[in-house]
Coordinates of C-alpha atoms and ligand atoms in Angstrom, one line a residue:
X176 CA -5.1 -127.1 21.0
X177 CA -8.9 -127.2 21.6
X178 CA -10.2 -123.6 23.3
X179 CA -11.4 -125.7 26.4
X180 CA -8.0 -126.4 27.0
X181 CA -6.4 -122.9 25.8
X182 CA -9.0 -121.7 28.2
X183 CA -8.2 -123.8 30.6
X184 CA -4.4 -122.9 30.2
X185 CA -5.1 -119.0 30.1
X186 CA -7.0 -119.2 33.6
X187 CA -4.5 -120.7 35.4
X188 CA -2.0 -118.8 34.3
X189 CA -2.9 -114.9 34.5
X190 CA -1.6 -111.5 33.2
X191 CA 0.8 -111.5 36.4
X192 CA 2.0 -114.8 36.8
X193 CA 2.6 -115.1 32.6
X194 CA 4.7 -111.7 33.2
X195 CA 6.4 -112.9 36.5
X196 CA 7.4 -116.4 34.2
X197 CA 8.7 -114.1 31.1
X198 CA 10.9 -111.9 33.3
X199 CA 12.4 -115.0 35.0
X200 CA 12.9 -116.2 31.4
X201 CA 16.8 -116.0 30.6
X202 CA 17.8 -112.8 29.3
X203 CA 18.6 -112.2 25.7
X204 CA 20.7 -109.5 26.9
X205 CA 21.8 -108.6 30.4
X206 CA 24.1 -105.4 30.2
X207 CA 23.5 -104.2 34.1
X208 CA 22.2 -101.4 33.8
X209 CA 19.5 -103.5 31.3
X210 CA 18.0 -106.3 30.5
X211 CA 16.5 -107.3 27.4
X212 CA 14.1 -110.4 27.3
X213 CA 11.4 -111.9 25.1
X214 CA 7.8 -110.9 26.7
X215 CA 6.1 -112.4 24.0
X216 CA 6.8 -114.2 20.4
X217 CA 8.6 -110.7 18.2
X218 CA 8.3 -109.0 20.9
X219 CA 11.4 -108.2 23.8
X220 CA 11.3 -105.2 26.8
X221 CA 14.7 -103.7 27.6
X222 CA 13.8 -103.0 31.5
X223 CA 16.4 -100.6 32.8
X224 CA 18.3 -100.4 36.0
X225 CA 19.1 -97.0 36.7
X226 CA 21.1 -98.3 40.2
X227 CA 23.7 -99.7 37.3
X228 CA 23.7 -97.2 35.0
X229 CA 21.6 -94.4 33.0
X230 CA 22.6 -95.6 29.8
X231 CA 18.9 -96.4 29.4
X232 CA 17.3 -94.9 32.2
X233 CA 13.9 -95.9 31.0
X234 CA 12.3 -99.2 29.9
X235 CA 12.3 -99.8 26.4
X236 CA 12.2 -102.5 23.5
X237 CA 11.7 -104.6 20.5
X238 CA 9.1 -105.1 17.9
X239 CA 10.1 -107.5 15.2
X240 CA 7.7 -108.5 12.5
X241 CA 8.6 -110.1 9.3
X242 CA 9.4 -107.3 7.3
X243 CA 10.2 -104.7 9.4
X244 CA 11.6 -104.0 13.1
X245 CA 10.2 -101.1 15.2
X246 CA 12.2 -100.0 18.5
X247 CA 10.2 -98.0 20.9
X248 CA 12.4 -95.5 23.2
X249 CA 14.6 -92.8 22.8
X250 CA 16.8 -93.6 26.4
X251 CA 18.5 -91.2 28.4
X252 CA 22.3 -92.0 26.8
X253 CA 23.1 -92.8 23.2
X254 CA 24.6 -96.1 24.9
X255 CA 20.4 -97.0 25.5
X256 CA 19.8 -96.8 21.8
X257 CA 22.9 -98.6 20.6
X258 CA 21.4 -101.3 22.6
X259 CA 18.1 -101.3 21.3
X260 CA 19.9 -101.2 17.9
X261 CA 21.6 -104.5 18.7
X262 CA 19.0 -106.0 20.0
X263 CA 16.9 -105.2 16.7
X264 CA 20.3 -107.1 14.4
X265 CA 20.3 -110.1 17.3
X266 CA 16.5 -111.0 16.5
X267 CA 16.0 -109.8 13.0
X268 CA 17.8 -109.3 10.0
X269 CA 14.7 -107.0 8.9
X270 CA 15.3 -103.6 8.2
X271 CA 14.1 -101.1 10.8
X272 CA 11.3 -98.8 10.4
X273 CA 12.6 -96.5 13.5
X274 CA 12.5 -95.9 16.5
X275 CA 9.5 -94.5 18.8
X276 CA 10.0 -91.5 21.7
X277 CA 7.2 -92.3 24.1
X278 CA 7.3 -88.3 25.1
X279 CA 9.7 -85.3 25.1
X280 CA 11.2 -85.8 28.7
X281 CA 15.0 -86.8 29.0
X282 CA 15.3 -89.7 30.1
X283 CA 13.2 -91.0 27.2
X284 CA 14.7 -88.8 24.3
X285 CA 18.5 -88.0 25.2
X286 CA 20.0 -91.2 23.6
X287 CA 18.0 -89.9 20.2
X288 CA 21.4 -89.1 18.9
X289 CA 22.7 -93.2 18.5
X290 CA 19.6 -93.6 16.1
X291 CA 20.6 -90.4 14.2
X292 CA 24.3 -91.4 14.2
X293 CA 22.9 -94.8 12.3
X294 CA 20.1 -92.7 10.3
X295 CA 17.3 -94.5 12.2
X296 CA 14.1 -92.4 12.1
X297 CA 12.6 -91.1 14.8
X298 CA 9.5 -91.1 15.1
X299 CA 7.0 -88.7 18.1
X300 CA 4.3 -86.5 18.9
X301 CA 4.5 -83.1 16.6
X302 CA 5.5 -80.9 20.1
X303 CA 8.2 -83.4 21.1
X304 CA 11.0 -81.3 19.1
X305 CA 9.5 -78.1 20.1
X306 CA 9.4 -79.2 24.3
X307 CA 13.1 -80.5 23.7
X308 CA 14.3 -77.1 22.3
X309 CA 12.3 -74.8 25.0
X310 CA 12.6 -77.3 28.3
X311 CA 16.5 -78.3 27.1
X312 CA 18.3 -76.7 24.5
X313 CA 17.1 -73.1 25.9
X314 CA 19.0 -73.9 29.0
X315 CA 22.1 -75.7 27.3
X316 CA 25.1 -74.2 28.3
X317 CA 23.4 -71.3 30.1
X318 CA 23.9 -69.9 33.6
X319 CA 22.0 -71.9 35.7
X320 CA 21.8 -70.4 39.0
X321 CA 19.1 -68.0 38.3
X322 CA 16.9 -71.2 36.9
X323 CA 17.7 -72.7 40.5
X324 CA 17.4 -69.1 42.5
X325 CA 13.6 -70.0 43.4
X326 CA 13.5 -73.1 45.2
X327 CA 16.5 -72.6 46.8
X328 CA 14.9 -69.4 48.1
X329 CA 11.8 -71.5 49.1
X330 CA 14.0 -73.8 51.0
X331 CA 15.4 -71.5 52.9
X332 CA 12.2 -69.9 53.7
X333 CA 10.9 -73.7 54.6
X334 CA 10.8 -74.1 58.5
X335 CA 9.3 -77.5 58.8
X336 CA 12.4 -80.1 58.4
X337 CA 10.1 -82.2 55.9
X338 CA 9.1 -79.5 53.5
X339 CA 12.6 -78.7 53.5
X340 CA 13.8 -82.3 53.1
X341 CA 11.2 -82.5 50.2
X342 CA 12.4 -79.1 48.9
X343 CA 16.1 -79.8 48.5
X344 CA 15.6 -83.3 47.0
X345 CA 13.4 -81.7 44.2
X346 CA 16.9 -79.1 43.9
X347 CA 19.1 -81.8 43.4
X348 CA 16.8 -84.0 40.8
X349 CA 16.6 -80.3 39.1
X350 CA 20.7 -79.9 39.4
X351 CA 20.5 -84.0 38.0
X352 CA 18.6 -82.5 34.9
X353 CA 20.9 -79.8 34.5
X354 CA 24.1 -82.2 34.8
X355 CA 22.3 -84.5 31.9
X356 CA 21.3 -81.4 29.8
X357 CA 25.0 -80.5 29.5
X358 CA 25.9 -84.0 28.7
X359 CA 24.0 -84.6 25.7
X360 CA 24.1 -84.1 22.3
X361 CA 20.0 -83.3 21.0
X362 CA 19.0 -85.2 18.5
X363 CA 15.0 -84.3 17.3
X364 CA 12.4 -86.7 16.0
X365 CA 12.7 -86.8 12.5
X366 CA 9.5 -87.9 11.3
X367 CA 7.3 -85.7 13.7
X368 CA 2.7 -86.9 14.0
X369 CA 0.9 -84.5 13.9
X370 CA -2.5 -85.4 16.0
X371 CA -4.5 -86.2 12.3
X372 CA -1.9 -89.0 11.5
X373 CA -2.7 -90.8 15.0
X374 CA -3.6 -93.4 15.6
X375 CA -0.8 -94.6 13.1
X376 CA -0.8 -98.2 12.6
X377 CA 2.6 -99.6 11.4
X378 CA 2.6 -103.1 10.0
X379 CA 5.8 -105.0 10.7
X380 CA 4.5 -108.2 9.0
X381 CA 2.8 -110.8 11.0
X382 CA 2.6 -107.9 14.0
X383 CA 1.3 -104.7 14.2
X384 CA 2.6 -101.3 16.3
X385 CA -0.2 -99.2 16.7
X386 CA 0.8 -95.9 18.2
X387 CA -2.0 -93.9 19.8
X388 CA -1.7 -90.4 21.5
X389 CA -2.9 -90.1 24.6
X390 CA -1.8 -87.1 26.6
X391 CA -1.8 -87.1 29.9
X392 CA 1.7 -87.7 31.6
X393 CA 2.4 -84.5 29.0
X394 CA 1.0 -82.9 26.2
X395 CA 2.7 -85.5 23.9
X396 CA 2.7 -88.8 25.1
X397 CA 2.2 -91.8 22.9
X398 CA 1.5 -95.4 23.7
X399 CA 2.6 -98.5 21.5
X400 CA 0.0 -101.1 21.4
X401 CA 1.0 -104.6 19.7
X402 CA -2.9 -106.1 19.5
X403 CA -1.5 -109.8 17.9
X404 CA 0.6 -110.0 21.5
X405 CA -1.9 -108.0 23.7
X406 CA 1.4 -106.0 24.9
X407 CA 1.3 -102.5 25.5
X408 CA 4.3 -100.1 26.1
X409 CA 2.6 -97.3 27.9
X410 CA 5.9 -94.7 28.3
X411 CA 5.2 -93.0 31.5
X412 CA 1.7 -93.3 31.2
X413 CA 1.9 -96.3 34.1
X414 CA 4.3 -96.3 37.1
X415 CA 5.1 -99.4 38.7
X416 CA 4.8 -99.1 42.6
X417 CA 5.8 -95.3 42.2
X418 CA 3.8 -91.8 42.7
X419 CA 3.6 -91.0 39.3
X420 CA 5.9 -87.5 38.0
X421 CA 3.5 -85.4 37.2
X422 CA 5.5 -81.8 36.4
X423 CA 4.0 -81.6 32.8
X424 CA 0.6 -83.8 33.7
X425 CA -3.3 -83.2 33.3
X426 CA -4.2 -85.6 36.2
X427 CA -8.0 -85.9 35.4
X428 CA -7.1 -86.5 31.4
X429 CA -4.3 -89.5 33.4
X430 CA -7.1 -90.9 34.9
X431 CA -9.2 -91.3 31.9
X432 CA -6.2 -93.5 30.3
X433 CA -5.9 -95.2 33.0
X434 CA -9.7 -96.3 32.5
X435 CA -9.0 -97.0 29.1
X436 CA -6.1 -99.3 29.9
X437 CA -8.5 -101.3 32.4
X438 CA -10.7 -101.9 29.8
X439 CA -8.0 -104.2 27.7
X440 CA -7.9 -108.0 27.7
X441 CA -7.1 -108.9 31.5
X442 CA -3.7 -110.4 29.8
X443 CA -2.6 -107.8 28.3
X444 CA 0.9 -107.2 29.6
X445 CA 2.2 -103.6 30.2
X446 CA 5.7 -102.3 29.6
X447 CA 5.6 -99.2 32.0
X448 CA 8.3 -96.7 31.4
X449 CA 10.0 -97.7 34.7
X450 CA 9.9 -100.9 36.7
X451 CA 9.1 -104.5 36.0
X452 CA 6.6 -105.5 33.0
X453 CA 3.0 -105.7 34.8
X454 CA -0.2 -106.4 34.5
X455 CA -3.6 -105.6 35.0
X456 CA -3.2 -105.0 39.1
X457 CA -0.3 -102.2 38.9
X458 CA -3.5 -100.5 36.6
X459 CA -5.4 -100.9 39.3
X460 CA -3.0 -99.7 41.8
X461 CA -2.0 -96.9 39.8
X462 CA -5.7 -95.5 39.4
X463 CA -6.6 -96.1 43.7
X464 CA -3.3 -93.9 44.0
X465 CA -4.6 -91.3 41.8
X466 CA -8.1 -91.4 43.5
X467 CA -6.2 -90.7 46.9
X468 CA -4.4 -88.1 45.1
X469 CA -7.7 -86.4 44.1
X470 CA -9.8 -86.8 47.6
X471 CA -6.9 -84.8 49.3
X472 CA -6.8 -82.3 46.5
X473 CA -10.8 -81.8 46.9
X474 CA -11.0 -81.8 50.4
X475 CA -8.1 -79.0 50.2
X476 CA -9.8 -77.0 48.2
X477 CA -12.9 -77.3 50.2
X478 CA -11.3 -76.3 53.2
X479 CA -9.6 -73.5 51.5
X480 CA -6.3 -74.4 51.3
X481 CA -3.8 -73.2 49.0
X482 CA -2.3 -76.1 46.1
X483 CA 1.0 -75.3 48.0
X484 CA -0.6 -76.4 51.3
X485 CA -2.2 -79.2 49.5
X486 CA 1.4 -80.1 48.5
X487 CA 2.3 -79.9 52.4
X488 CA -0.3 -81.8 54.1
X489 CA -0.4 -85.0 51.6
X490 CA 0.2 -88.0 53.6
X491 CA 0.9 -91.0 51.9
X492 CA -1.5 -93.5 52.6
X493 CA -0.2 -97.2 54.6
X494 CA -1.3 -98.9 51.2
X495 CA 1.6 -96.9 49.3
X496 CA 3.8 -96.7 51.9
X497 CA 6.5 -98.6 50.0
X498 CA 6.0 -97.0 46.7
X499 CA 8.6 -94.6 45.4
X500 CA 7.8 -91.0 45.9
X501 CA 11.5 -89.3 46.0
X502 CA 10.7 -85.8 45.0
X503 CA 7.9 -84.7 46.4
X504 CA 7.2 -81.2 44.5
X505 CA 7.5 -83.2 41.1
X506 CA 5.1 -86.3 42.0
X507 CA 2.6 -84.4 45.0
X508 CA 3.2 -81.1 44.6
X509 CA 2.9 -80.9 40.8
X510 CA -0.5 -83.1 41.0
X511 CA -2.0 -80.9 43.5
X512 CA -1.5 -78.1 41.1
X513 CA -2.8 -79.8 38.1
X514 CA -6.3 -80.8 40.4
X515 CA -6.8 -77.1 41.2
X516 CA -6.2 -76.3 38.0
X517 CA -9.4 -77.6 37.0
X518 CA -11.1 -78.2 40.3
X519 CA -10.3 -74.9 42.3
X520 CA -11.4 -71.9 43.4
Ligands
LIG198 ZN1 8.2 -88.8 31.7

């Protein structure tokens, strides 16, 4: 094919409409509460469906080169990773190099034990192991009422009905966290980068993974870049039609990545860690919602109000309207806080 016509081919069908065509593509896998297709020639997305199951609870997928086969996501279930697993022996019989956590939150590292049950590395961030044994295993089998004691103070101090609304959603996506803590069995990263060893490049043969740490979302998130493909699976590092959770999150360092993702080819498909494969417009979106997010954090600050007032007054804007923003105090409130962390008083 002559580049006039590859050209030619490329402009009529953009980053968006070649994802929209891929996820319509028939599934290689449909299990309900995923489904696992082909974005791209080696490479397949598991997209999960929490609504039918949080045996995955976060996107995922595939990498398969010729020598080698490199899954990215740890899952929130062992179930997740047994899937990837058998998604790696459908399209490969290449051994595989491991298995990638995108960060240390739970619903991306609590299926870790399925790859240690089948001795698949795991590869993350250094302070992965460390965030999993203070924020999970700490709490594992303790008394949890004291660890819930504070908001549910706060939302019986709360007289507006939303504030309180807001309030006792965060308690029960907290109580969620708890239920999920007690259900798993932690399994660590075994092969654990330090910040000197990143970027590592992995060549699978034919395609590369290059895993690059860029914390933002958290203190240890990675992305996995395959160049050959121009795919990127970005963990929680992009949000499809969603406030981001930002709990853990530097929001000015976020908005920095999210320059740097705008600056890839306009094709370059994204595997967010929830929601649909995008492209370069959900970047777009997600970097206008952070800007709103910052404008109300500055003009709180400059009319001296507190970050817990800045929590209270956000309005979401008619342009966002239908994005998901279920608990407020870990998507607004914890963004306010991160904004006057380095822009307040
Ligand atoms: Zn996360």
């Amino acid at each position: 094919m002559n580049m006039d016509r590859r050209g030619f081919l490329l402009a009529g069908l953009g980053g968006s409409a070649l994802a929209a065509q891929k996820q319509d593509a028939a599934p290689l896998l449909d299990r309900g509460f995923a489904r696992v297709t082909q974005i791209a020639p080696g490479v397949y997305g598991t997209i999960a469906e929490a609504s039918k199951g949080l045996q995955c609870g976060s996107n995922g997928g595939v990498i398969a080169g010729r020598n080698a086969v490199l899954i990215v996501e740890g899952h929130m279930q062992p179930a997740g990773a047994a899937l990837e697993i058998e998604v790696a022996r459908m399209v490969s019989k290449a051994p595989v190099r491991g298995a990638v956590n995108t960060h240390f939150h739970y619903d991306h590292t609590f299926g870790n034990f399925g790859y240690a049950e089948q001795h698949i590395s795991i590869l993350a961030h250094e302070k992965v192991a460390p965030l999993m044994k203070e924020q999970y295993a700490a709490v594992k089998s303790a008394d949890k009422a004291p660890l819930l004691a504070p908001l549910e103070k706060k939302i019986a101090q709360t007289g507006d009905p939303t504030g309180k609304k807001h309030k006792e959603d965060d308690l029960q996506m907290m109580k969620r966290m708890y239920e999920a803590i007690e259900a798993t069995t932690l399994a660590y990263p075994t092969e654990p980068l330090a910040p000197a060893q990143l970027p590592k490049r992995i060549d699978l043969g034919g395609l590369t993974a290059l895993l690059e740490f860029l914390p933002a979302h958290t203190s240890t998130d990675l992305i996995i870049r395959v160049p050959e493909r121009n795919i990127v699976f970005t963990g929680d590092l992009l949000f499809y039609k969603s406030y981001p959770v930002t709990i853990d999150a530097d929001m000015m360092a976020w908005r920095e990545v999210l320059e740097r993702f705008a600056r890839y080819s306009r094709h370059t498909q994204f595997i967010p860690g929830h929601g649909p494969v995008c492209g370069m417009e959900t970047v777009r979106d997600q970097s206008d919602l952070f800007d709103d997010l910052r404008k109300h954090a500055e003009e709180m600050i400059r009319a001296g109000a507190s970050a817990e007032e800045a929590e209270r007054r956000y309005v979401v804007p008619a342009r966002f309207r239908d994005y998901r923003i279920a608990y407020w105090g870990f998507r607004v409130g914890a963004a306010m806080r991160s904004y006057y962390a380095r822009l307040g008083p």
